[in-house]
Amino acid sequence: MMEPPFEIEIPRGRVIEVQRDDSRVRRGGGLLRGMAVIWKHWKESFRLNRSYSQIHGTFTIQYPEEKPRIPEAYRNMPILLYDDETGHELCTSCFQCERICPPQVIHMTQAKDPATGKPVPAVAEFIIEYDACMSCGFCAEVCPFDAIKMDHEFELSTDDHAQLTVHKAQLNRPISYYASIAPTMWAEVRESALKKLQGNIRRRPDVIGIAPHLTERIAARRAELAAQAAAPSPAAEPASPPAPSAPTEARKLTPEEKAAKLAAIRAAKAAQAGDGVTPSAEGGTPAEAPPADDKAARLAAIRAANAAKKAAATDAAPAATGEPTAPTPADDKAARLAAIRAANAAKKAAATDAAPAATGEPTTPTPADDKAARLAAIRAANAAKRKQAADSVDTEEGS
């Protein structure tokens, strides 16, 4: 006798009928149906897959021989990054990750300058409790220097509980490692992270902020160099003449060599300019006087013209009044100055004539020297005229 269907009353007034059993399946029919499914799969396991279109069934990964492909944003446990080239860690111990960590499993100590005792942007110790970490990734998101990232390694099972308290030496990974597991995510922050790192390196004294395993290598290398410097150098052997080498092809200069060559050329030009000699195209005749000599000659000519005008005005004044006047002290000073300049010009001309005589090559005086000589002669003549006029005035007064 079939049981009546079970009815459920819903407050909204609808009724749902639930059929407890399937009257179409006889007793033992469910077992036979399940065995039919097993038989079908067992029979298909003997089928050969001669092409990709014939592949069938459920596919699995043969772990651990085959590893699953993990997405870049996968989060497991935090790690610290350091630069491959310099060895400096990106962490500056800003304590942002320690403050935001929900289970409070991050602990750090800021490094200090041993000379001054002041804190520096580097971490002395960094500890993470992996056994209590919840892999939330808050530390990686809040880090302003991109120093802490989430690793993809998930095989962390161990029977030693103390190993799950991980220190800085075990947390450090090179930047190249993270770039290999998350290339897109690292490319987005690479430029800003390395720029901030360079600013922090300048504030870190000695080897502070360098990964621990690299610090030991640096100390060993320094000791090796110190030992080499302290060791006595072997006696110098007489140098043998170098063997003639085969001609080699002209190699391309590096940027550093180009800069050195350009600096040498500029230094040679500066030395030539300092000596006041500029090589000509033929290489045997001296060049013309520099612009400074021309400027001095023009200035001397202007001063001589002004002095002549002043002298003419002075001579015209006594002629108008009919009274002779004696030369003023300014005129005497100008006369003495003109005589001194004439003597200097003569000395310079003599030195110029002596230089080609020593080399055996005749030279022509420069325009500046000729102009100075003429100017000195004119000034000497004017001074002589003034002195003659003064003497004539004294003679008339005496008579």
GROMACS .gro file of C-alpha atoms in nm:
model
  399
    1MET     CA    1   0.000   0.000   0.000
    2MET     CA    2   0.152   0.337  -0.109
    3GLU     CA    3   0.198   0.599   0.156
    4PRO     CA    4   0.033   0.938   0.100
    5PRO     CA    5   0.273   1.216  -0.011
    6PHE     CA    6   0.425   1.425   0.266
    7GLU     CA    7   0.280   1.776   0.265
    8ILE     CA    8   0.445   2.091   0.396
    9GLU     CA    9   0.240   2.398   0.468
   10ILE     CA   10   0.414   2.728   0.393
   11PRO     CA   11   0.285   3.048   0.557
   12ARG     CA   12   0.235   3.209   0.216
   13GLY     CA   13  -0.022   2.940   0.133
   14ARG     CA   14   0.172   2.734  -0.121
   15VAL     CA   15   0.200   2.355  -0.080
   16ILE     CA   16   0.501   2.150  -0.198
   17GLU     CA   17   0.461   1.777  -0.247
   18VAL     CA   18   0.773   1.568  -0.171
   19GLN     CA   19   0.789   1.219  -0.322
   20ARG     CA   20   0.967   0.996  -0.070
   21ASP     CA   21   1.058   0.713  -0.312
   22ASP     CA   22   1.061   0.631  -0.679
   23SER     CA   23   0.801   0.367  -0.750
   24ARG     CA   24   0.947   0.309  -1.095
   25VAL     CA   25   1.270   0.158  -0.953
   26ARG     CA   26   1.239  -0.190  -0.816
   27ARG     CA   27   1.430  -0.318  -0.522
   28GLY     CA   28   1.801  -0.355  -0.607
   29GLY     CA   29   1.760  -0.135  -0.911
   30GLY     CA   30   1.974   0.148  -0.764
   31LEU     CA   31   2.263  -0.094  -0.705
   32LEU     CA   32   2.246  -0.218  -1.062
   33ARG     CA   33   2.233   0.139  -1.193
   34GLY     CA   34   2.553   0.229  -1.002
   35MET     CA   35   2.728  -0.086  -1.126
   36ALA     CA   36   2.637   0.013  -1.482
   37VAL     CA   37   2.815   0.346  -1.441
   38ILE     CA   38   3.126   0.171  -1.304
   39TRP     CA   39   3.121  -0.079  -1.590
   40LYS     CA   40   3.099   0.203  -1.845
   41HIS     CA   41   3.402   0.390  -1.707
   42TRP     CA   42   3.602   0.070  -1.668
   43LYS     CA   43   3.537  -0.024  -2.030
   44GLU     CA   44   3.636   0.325  -2.156
   45SER     CA   45   3.968   0.305  -1.973
   46PHE     CA   46   4.089   0.056  -2.237
   47ARG     CA   47   4.020   0.295  -2.522
   48LEU     CA   48   4.326   0.439  -2.698
   49ASN     CA   49   4.357   0.816  -2.745
   50ARG     CA   50   4.505   0.858  -3.091
   51SER     CA   51   4.428   1.234  -3.113
   52TYR     CA   52   4.334   1.524  -2.887
   53SER     CA   53   3.972   1.494  -3.000
   54GLN     CA   54   3.953   1.146  -2.843
   55ILE     CA   55   4.082   1.253  -2.500
   56HIS     CA   56   3.818   1.191  -2.236
   57GLY     CA   57   3.775   1.136  -1.867
   58THR     CA   58   3.878   1.334  -1.556
   59PHE     CA   59   4.222   1.496  -1.568
   60THR     CA   60   4.442   1.531  -1.259
   61ILE     CA   61   4.798   1.647  -1.182
   62GLN     CA   62   5.052   1.386  -1.085
   63TYR     CA   63   5.170   1.572  -0.774
   64PRO     CA   64   5.448   1.613  -0.660
   65GLU     CA   65   5.613   1.529  -0.994
   66GLU     CA   66   5.383   1.785  -1.158
   67LYS     CA   67   5.330   2.121  -0.986
   68PRO     CA   68   5.015   2.328  -1.034
   69ARG     CA   69   5.044   2.663  -1.207
   70ILE     CA   70   4.990   2.925  -0.938
   71PRO     CA   71   4.853   3.272  -1.024
   72GLU     CA   72   5.066   3.579  -0.949
   73ALA     CA   73   4.832   3.711  -0.681
   74TYR     CA   74   4.847   3.386  -0.482
   75ARG     CA   75   4.916   3.451  -0.112
   76ASN     CA   76   5.088   3.208   0.119
   77MET     CA   77   5.357   3.343   0.355
   78PRO     CA   78   5.541   3.680   0.361
   79ILE     CA   79   5.903   3.719   0.247
   80LEU     CA   80   6.152   4.010   0.241
   81LEU     CA   81   6.326   4.136  -0.075
   82TYR     CA   82   6.682   4.261  -0.129
   83ASP     CA   83   6.854   4.406  -0.437
   84ASP     CA   84   7.058   4.159  -0.644
   85GLU     CA   85   7.320   4.417  -0.748
   86THR     CA   86   7.392   4.599  -0.419
   87GLY     CA   87   7.269   4.341  -0.168
   88HIS     CA   88   7.076   4.610   0.023
   89GLU     CA   89   6.739   4.517   0.170
   90LEU     CA   90   6.435   4.719   0.068
   91CYS     CA   91   6.298   4.719   0.424
   92THR     CA   92   6.352   5.041   0.625
   93SER     CA   93   6.185   4.924   0.950
   94CYS     CA   94   5.896   5.170   0.922
   95PHE     CA   95   5.680   4.933   1.137
   96GLN     CA   96   5.377   4.969   0.906
   97CYS     CA   97   5.341   4.592   0.857
   98GLU     CA   98   5.386   4.524   1.229
   99ARG     CA   99   5.105   4.767   1.317
  100ILE     CA  100   4.854   4.640   1.061
  101CYS     CA  101   4.908   4.264   1.114
  102PRO     CA  102   4.577   4.122   1.255
  103PRO     CA  103   4.731   3.829   1.452
  104GLN     CA  104   5.040   4.039   1.547
  105VAL     CA  105   5.296   3.784   1.424
  106ILE     CA  106   5.549   4.036   1.281
  107HIS     CA  107   5.829   4.164   1.505
  108MET     CA  108   6.118   4.390   1.398
  109THR     CA  109   6.407   4.596   1.537
  110GLN     CA  110   6.540   4.911   1.370
  111ALA     CA  111   6.913   4.934   1.294
  112LYS     CA  112   7.129   5.211   1.446
  113ASP     CA  113   7.451   5.381   1.342
  114PRO     CA  114   7.730   5.235   1.560
  115ALA     CA  115   7.919   5.567   1.555
  116THR     CA  116   7.636   5.803   1.655
  117GLY     CA  117   7.371   5.569   1.794
  118LYS     CA  118   7.104   5.731   1.575
  119PRO     CA  119   6.848   5.512   1.392
  120VAL     CA  120   6.902   5.452   1.020
  121PRO     CA  121   6.652   5.335   0.753
  122ALA     CA  122   6.736   4.966   0.782
  123VAL     CA  123   6.610   4.667   0.979
  124ALA     CA  124   6.838   4.490   1.226
  125GLU     CA  125   6.607   4.191   1.294
  126PHE     CA  126   6.281   4.078   1.137
  127ILE     CA  127   6.077   3.783   1.269
  128ILE     CA  128   5.750   3.633   1.141
  129GLU     CA  129   5.560   3.354   1.318
  130TYR     CA  130   5.452   3.135   1.028
  131ASP     CA  131   5.252   2.906   1.257
  132ALA     CA  132   5.012   3.192   1.344
  133CYS     CA  133   5.017   3.384   1.015
  134MET     CA  134   4.677   3.396   0.841
  135SER     CA  135   4.817   3.489   0.494
  136CYS     CA  136   4.591   3.791   0.466
  137GLY     CA  137   4.848   3.993   0.270
  138PHE     CA  138   4.785   4.317   0.462
  139CYS     CA  139   5.159   4.357   0.525
  140ALA     CA  140   5.238   4.347   0.152
  141GLU     CA  141   4.963   4.596   0.068
  142VAL     CA  142   5.059   4.854   0.331
  143CYS     CA  143   5.438   4.844   0.277
  144PRO     CA  144   5.543   5.183   0.125
  145PHE     CA  145   5.879   5.047   0.001
  146ASP     CA  146   5.756   4.718  -0.157
  147ALA     CA  147   5.994   4.532   0.072
  148ILE     CA  148   5.757   4.255   0.187
  149LYS     CA  149   5.572   4.030  -0.059
  150MET     CA  150   5.366   3.710  -0.043
  151ASP     CA  151   5.550   3.394  -0.144
  152HIS     CA  152   5.405   3.109  -0.355
  153GLU     CA  153   5.582   2.830  -0.164
  154PHE     CA  154   5.325   2.617   0.023
  155GLU     CA  155   5.524   2.306   0.118
  156LEU     CA  156   5.601   2.417   0.475
  157SER     CA  157   5.506   2.105   0.671
  158THR     CA  158   5.753   2.021   0.949
  159ASP     CA  159   5.766   1.827   1.273
  160ASP     CA  160   5.974   2.099   1.443
  161HIS     CA  161   5.753   2.376   1.577
  162ALA     CA  162   6.049   2.611   1.635
  163GLN     CA  163   6.124   2.622   1.261
  164LEU     CA  164   5.797   2.806   1.202
  165THR     CA  165   5.941   3.115   1.377
  166VAL     CA  166   6.134   3.252   1.079
  167HIS     CA  167   6.409   3.515   1.112
  168LYS     CA  168   6.540   3.769   0.861
  169ALA     CA  169   6.811   3.544   0.720
  170GLN     CA  170   6.546   3.287   0.616
  171LEU     CA  171   6.297   3.551   0.498
  172ASN     CA  172   6.534   3.724   0.254
  173ARG     CA  173   6.479   3.662  -0.117
  174PRO     CA  174   6.643   3.843  -0.413
  175ILE     CA  175   6.430   4.068  -0.628
  176SER     CA  176   6.491   3.837  -0.923
  177TYR     CA  177   6.311   3.556  -0.738
  178TYR     CA  178   5.992   3.758  -0.689
  179ALA     CA  179   6.012   3.887  -1.046
  180SER     CA  180   6.012   3.525  -1.166
  181ILE     CA  181   5.695   3.427  -0.976
  182ALA     CA  182   5.504   3.757  -1.021
  183PRO     CA  183   5.655   3.943  -1.320
  184THR     CA  184   5.353   4.164  -1.389
  185MET     CA  185   5.302   4.273  -1.029
  186TRP     CA  186   5.673   4.353  -0.983
  187ALA     CA  187   5.695   4.547  -1.310
  188GLU     CA  188   5.424   4.783  -1.182
  189VAL     CA  189   5.625   4.886  -0.873
  190ARG     CA  190   5.985   4.824  -0.983
  191GLU     CA  191   6.079   5.182  -1.075
  192SER     CA  192   5.945   5.344  -0.757
  193ALA     CA  193   6.085   5.069  -0.533
  194LEU     CA  194   6.440   5.098  -0.669
  195LYS     CA  195   6.427   5.479  -0.659
  196LYS     CA  196   6.334   5.474  -0.290
  197LEU     CA  197   6.604   5.214  -0.224
  198GLN     CA  198   6.876   5.441  -0.370
  199GLY     CA  199   6.770   5.719  -0.135
  200ASN     CA  200   6.788   5.485   0.165
  201ILE     CA  201   7.129   5.346   0.067
  202ARG     CA  202   7.283   5.694   0.095
  203ARG     CA  203   7.170   5.711   0.459
  204ARG     CA  204   7.309   5.369   0.557
  205PRO     CA  205   7.667   5.363   0.690
  206ASP     CA  206   7.910   5.083   0.606
  207VAL     CA  207   7.735   4.743   0.560
  208ILE     CA  208   7.418   4.823   0.756
  209GLY     CA  209   7.108   4.722   0.559
  210ILE     CA  210   7.281   4.454   0.352
  211ALA     CA  211   7.148   4.097   0.357
  212PRO     CA  212   7.320   3.892   0.633
  213HIS     CA  213   7.470   3.627   0.405
  214LEU     CA  214   7.619   3.898   0.182
  215THR     CA  215   7.759   4.088   0.482
  216GLU     CA  216   7.981   3.793   0.570
  217ARG     CA  217   8.111   3.776   0.213
  218ILE     CA  218   8.190   4.148   0.213
  219ALA     CA  219   8.378   4.120   0.544
  220ALA     CA  220   8.578   3.823   0.412
  221ARG     CA  221   8.664   4.011   0.093
  222ARG     CA  222   8.780   4.315   0.290
  223ALA     CA  223   9.004   4.098   0.508
  224GLU     CA  224   9.151   3.939   0.194
  225LEU     CA  225   9.227   4.278   0.040
  226ALA     CA  226   9.385   4.401   0.366
  227ALA     CA  227   9.608   4.093   0.377
  228GLN     CA  228   9.717   4.151   0.018
  229ALA     CA  229   9.800   4.514   0.095
  230ALA     CA  230  10.002   4.419   0.405
  231ALA     CA  231  10.200   4.144   0.227
  232PRO     CA  232  10.544   4.260   0.096
  233SER     CA  233  10.555   4.300  -0.278
  234PRO     CA  234  10.811   4.083  -0.466
  235ALA     CA  235  11.131   4.246  -0.595
  236ALA     CA  236  11.084   4.416  -0.925
  237GLU     CA  237  11.240   4.222  -1.210
  238PRO     CA  238  11.400   4.399  -1.508
  239ALA     CA  239  11.137   4.457  -1.764
  240SER     CA  240  11.196   4.276  -2.088
  241PRO     CA  241  11.116   4.448  -2.417
  242PRO     CA  242  10.761   4.370  -2.521
  243ALA     CA  243  10.723   4.130  -2.806
  244PRO     CA  244  10.584   4.280  -3.124
  245SER     CA  245  10.217   4.206  -3.134
  246ALA     CA  246  10.013   4.146  -3.440
  247PRO     CA  247   9.820   4.446  -3.566
  248THR     CA  248   9.471   4.444  -3.425
  249GLU     CA  249   9.161   4.597  -3.569
  250ALA     CA  250   9.060   4.940  -3.443
  251ARG     CA  251   8.813   4.885  -3.167
  252LYS     CA  252   8.527   5.116  -3.083
  253LEU     CA  253   8.594   5.355  -2.793
  254THR     CA  254   8.380   5.324  -2.484
  255PRO     CA  255   8.194   5.630  -2.348
  256GLU     CA  256   8.450   5.662  -2.066
  257GLU     CA  257   8.743   5.659  -2.312
  258LYS     CA  258   8.570   5.917  -2.532
  259ALA     CA  259   8.521   6.148  -2.232
  260ALA     CA  260   8.889   6.112  -2.131
  261LYS     CA  261   9.007   6.189  -2.485
  262LEU     CA  262   8.784   6.497  -2.506
  263ALA     CA  263   8.914   6.622  -2.169
  264ALA     CA  264   9.275   6.584  -2.290
  265ILE     CA  265   9.201   6.786  -2.606
  266ARG     CA  266   9.037   7.063  -2.404
  267ALA     CA  267   9.330   7.075  -2.160
  268ALA     CA  268   9.577   7.110  -2.450
  269LYS     CA  269   9.376   7.397  -2.599
  270ALA     CA  270   9.356   7.570  -2.259
  271ALA     CA  271   9.736   7.542  -2.219
  272GLN     CA  272   9.794   7.694  -2.563
  273ALA     CA  273   9.555   7.981  -2.483
  274GLY     CA  274   9.738   8.042  -2.152
  275ASP     CA  275  10.075   8.069  -2.330
  276GLY     CA  276   9.927   8.325  -2.570
  277VAL     CA  277  10.038   8.130  -2.880
  278THR     CA  278   9.794   7.983  -3.127
  279PRO     CA  279   9.936   7.747  -3.391
  280SER     CA  280   9.867   7.856  -3.745
  281ALA     CA  281   9.771   7.638  -4.034
  282GLU     CA  282  10.133   7.614  -4.155
  283GLY     CA  283  10.272   7.553  -3.805
  284GLY     CA  284  10.575   7.786  -3.844
  285THR     CA  285  10.448   8.148  -3.819
  286PRO     CA  286  10.309   8.308  -3.506
  287ALA     CA  287   9.945   8.413  -3.506
  288GLU     CA  288   9.819   8.768  -3.473
  289ALA     CA  289   9.798   8.942  -3.137
  290PRO     CA  290   9.501   8.846  -2.920
  291PRO     CA  291   9.198   9.078  -2.897
  292ALA     CA  292   9.319   9.210  -2.558
  293ASP     CA  293   9.620   9.387  -2.723
  294ASP     CA  294   9.395   9.550  -2.984
  295LYS     CA  295   9.164   9.676  -2.712
  296ALA     CA  296   9.456   9.822  -2.514
  297ALA     CA  297   9.591   9.995  -2.826
  298ARG     CA  298   9.252  10.151  -2.903
  299LEU     CA  299   9.219  10.269  -2.543
  300ALA     CA  300   9.567  10.429  -2.554
  301ALA     CA  301   9.478  10.609  -2.879
  302ILE     CA  302   9.158  10.750  -2.725
  303ARG     CA  303   9.348  10.871  -2.419
  304ALA     CA  304   9.613  11.035  -2.641
  305ALA     CA  305   9.343  11.216  -2.841
  306ASN     CA  306   9.180  11.343  -2.522
  307ALA     CA  307   9.517  11.461  -2.391
  308ALA     CA  308   9.585  11.646  -2.719
  309LYS     CA  309   9.247  11.820  -2.702
  310LYS     CA  310   9.311  11.923  -2.343
  311ALA     CA  311   9.656  12.056  -2.433
  312ALA     CA  312   9.512  12.254  -2.726
  313ALA     CA  313   9.249  12.407  -2.500
  314THR     CA  314   9.516  12.500  -2.246
  315ASP     CA  315   9.735  12.667  -2.512
  316ALA     CA  316   9.436  12.858  -2.655
  317ALA     CA  317   9.342  13.009  -2.319
  318PRO     CA  318   9.669  13.200  -2.255
  319ALA     CA  319   9.681  13.308  -2.619
  320ALA     CA  320   9.342  13.477  -2.578
  321THR     CA  321   9.448  13.662  -2.262
  322GLY     CA  322   9.802  13.733  -2.380
  323GLU     CA  323   9.956  13.597  -2.059
  324PRO     CA  324  10.203  13.305  -2.067
  325THR     CA  325  10.128  13.014  -1.835
  326ALA     CA  326  10.350  12.746  -1.687
  327PRO     CA  327  10.278  12.374  -1.740
  328THR     CA  328  10.048  12.220  -1.476
  329PRO     CA  329  10.147  11.916  -1.261
  330ALA     CA  330   9.900  11.706  -1.458
  331ASP     CA  331  10.092  11.780  -1.778
  332ASP     CA  332  10.421  11.683  -1.616
  333LYS     CA  333  10.267  11.358  -1.491
  334ALA     CA  334  10.131  11.280  -1.839
  335ALA     CA  335  10.472  11.347  -1.990
  336ARG     CA  336  10.648  11.116  -1.747
  337LEU     CA  337  10.385  10.846  -1.805
  338ALA     CA  338  10.430  10.876  -2.182
  339ALA     CA  339  10.807  10.840  -2.142
  340ILE     CA  340  10.763  10.527  -1.928
  341ARG     CA  341  10.525  10.373  -2.180
  342ALA     CA  342  10.766  10.450  -2.462
  343ALA     CA  343  11.047  10.277  -2.273
  344ASN     CA  344  10.825   9.971  -2.210
  345ALA     CA  345  10.730   9.959  -2.577
  346ALA     CA  346  11.098   9.971  -2.672
  347LYS     CA  347  11.178   9.684  -2.433
  348LYS     CA  348  10.890   9.478  -2.571
  349ALA     CA  349  11.008   9.540  -2.926
  350ALA     CA  350  11.362   9.437  -2.832
  351ALA     CA  351  11.233   9.115  -2.672
  352THR     CA  352  11.025   9.042  -2.981
  353ASP     CA  353  11.329   9.090  -3.205
  354ALA     CA  354  11.545   8.869  -2.980
  355ALA     CA  355  11.301   8.575  -2.992
  356PRO     CA  356  11.319   8.517  -3.371
  357ALA     CA  357  11.696   8.575  -3.361
  358ALA     CA  358  11.729   8.278  -3.126
  359THR     CA  359  11.519   8.054  -3.352
  360GLY     CA  360  11.665   8.189  -3.677
  361GLU     CA  361  11.326   8.280  -3.823
  362PRO     CA  362  11.242   8.644  -3.912
  363THR     CA  363  10.915   8.777  -3.779
  364THR     CA  364  10.716   9.092  -3.848
  365PRO     CA  365  10.596   9.320  -3.567
  366THR     CA  366  10.229   9.292  -3.483
  367PRO     CA  367   9.992   9.585  -3.555
  368ALA     CA  368   9.942   9.640  -3.184
  369ASP     CA  369  10.317   9.697  -3.127
  370ASP     CA  370  10.342   9.943  -3.420
  371LYS     CA  371  10.044  10.137  -3.294
  372ALA     CA  372  10.182  10.153  -2.940
  373ALA     CA  373  10.521  10.272  -3.068
  374ARG     CA  374  10.364  10.549  -3.277
  375LEU     CA  375  10.145  10.656  -2.986
  376ALA     CA  376  10.447  10.669  -2.754
  377ALA     CA  377  10.638  10.879  -3.009
  378ILE     CA  378  10.351  11.127  -3.041
  379ARG     CA  379  10.324  11.161  -2.664
  380ALA     CA  380  10.698  11.215  -2.630
  381ALA     CA  381  10.686  11.486  -2.900
  382ASN     CA  382  10.398  11.663  -2.725
  383ALA     CA  383  10.583  11.652  -2.395
  384ALA     CA  384  10.893  11.799  -2.561
  385LYS     CA  385  10.687  12.083  -2.712
  386ARG     CA  386  10.534  12.165  -2.373
  387LYS     CA  387  10.876  12.169  -2.208
  388GLN     CA  388  11.018  12.394  -2.483
  389ALA     CA  389  10.728  12.637  -2.439
  390ALA     CA  390  10.782  12.646  -2.065
  391ASP     CA  391  11.154  12.715  -2.112
  392SER     CA  392  11.082  13.004  -2.351
  393VAL     CA  393  10.842  13.160  -2.101
  394ASP     CA  394  11.104  13.141  -1.827
  395THR     CA  395  11.362  13.305  -2.058
  396GLU     CA  396  11.132  13.597  -2.142
  397GLU     CA  397  11.053  13.659  -1.776
  398GLY     CA  398  11.421  13.653  -1.686
  399SER     CA  399  11.509  13.907  -1.955
   0.00000   0.00000   0.00000
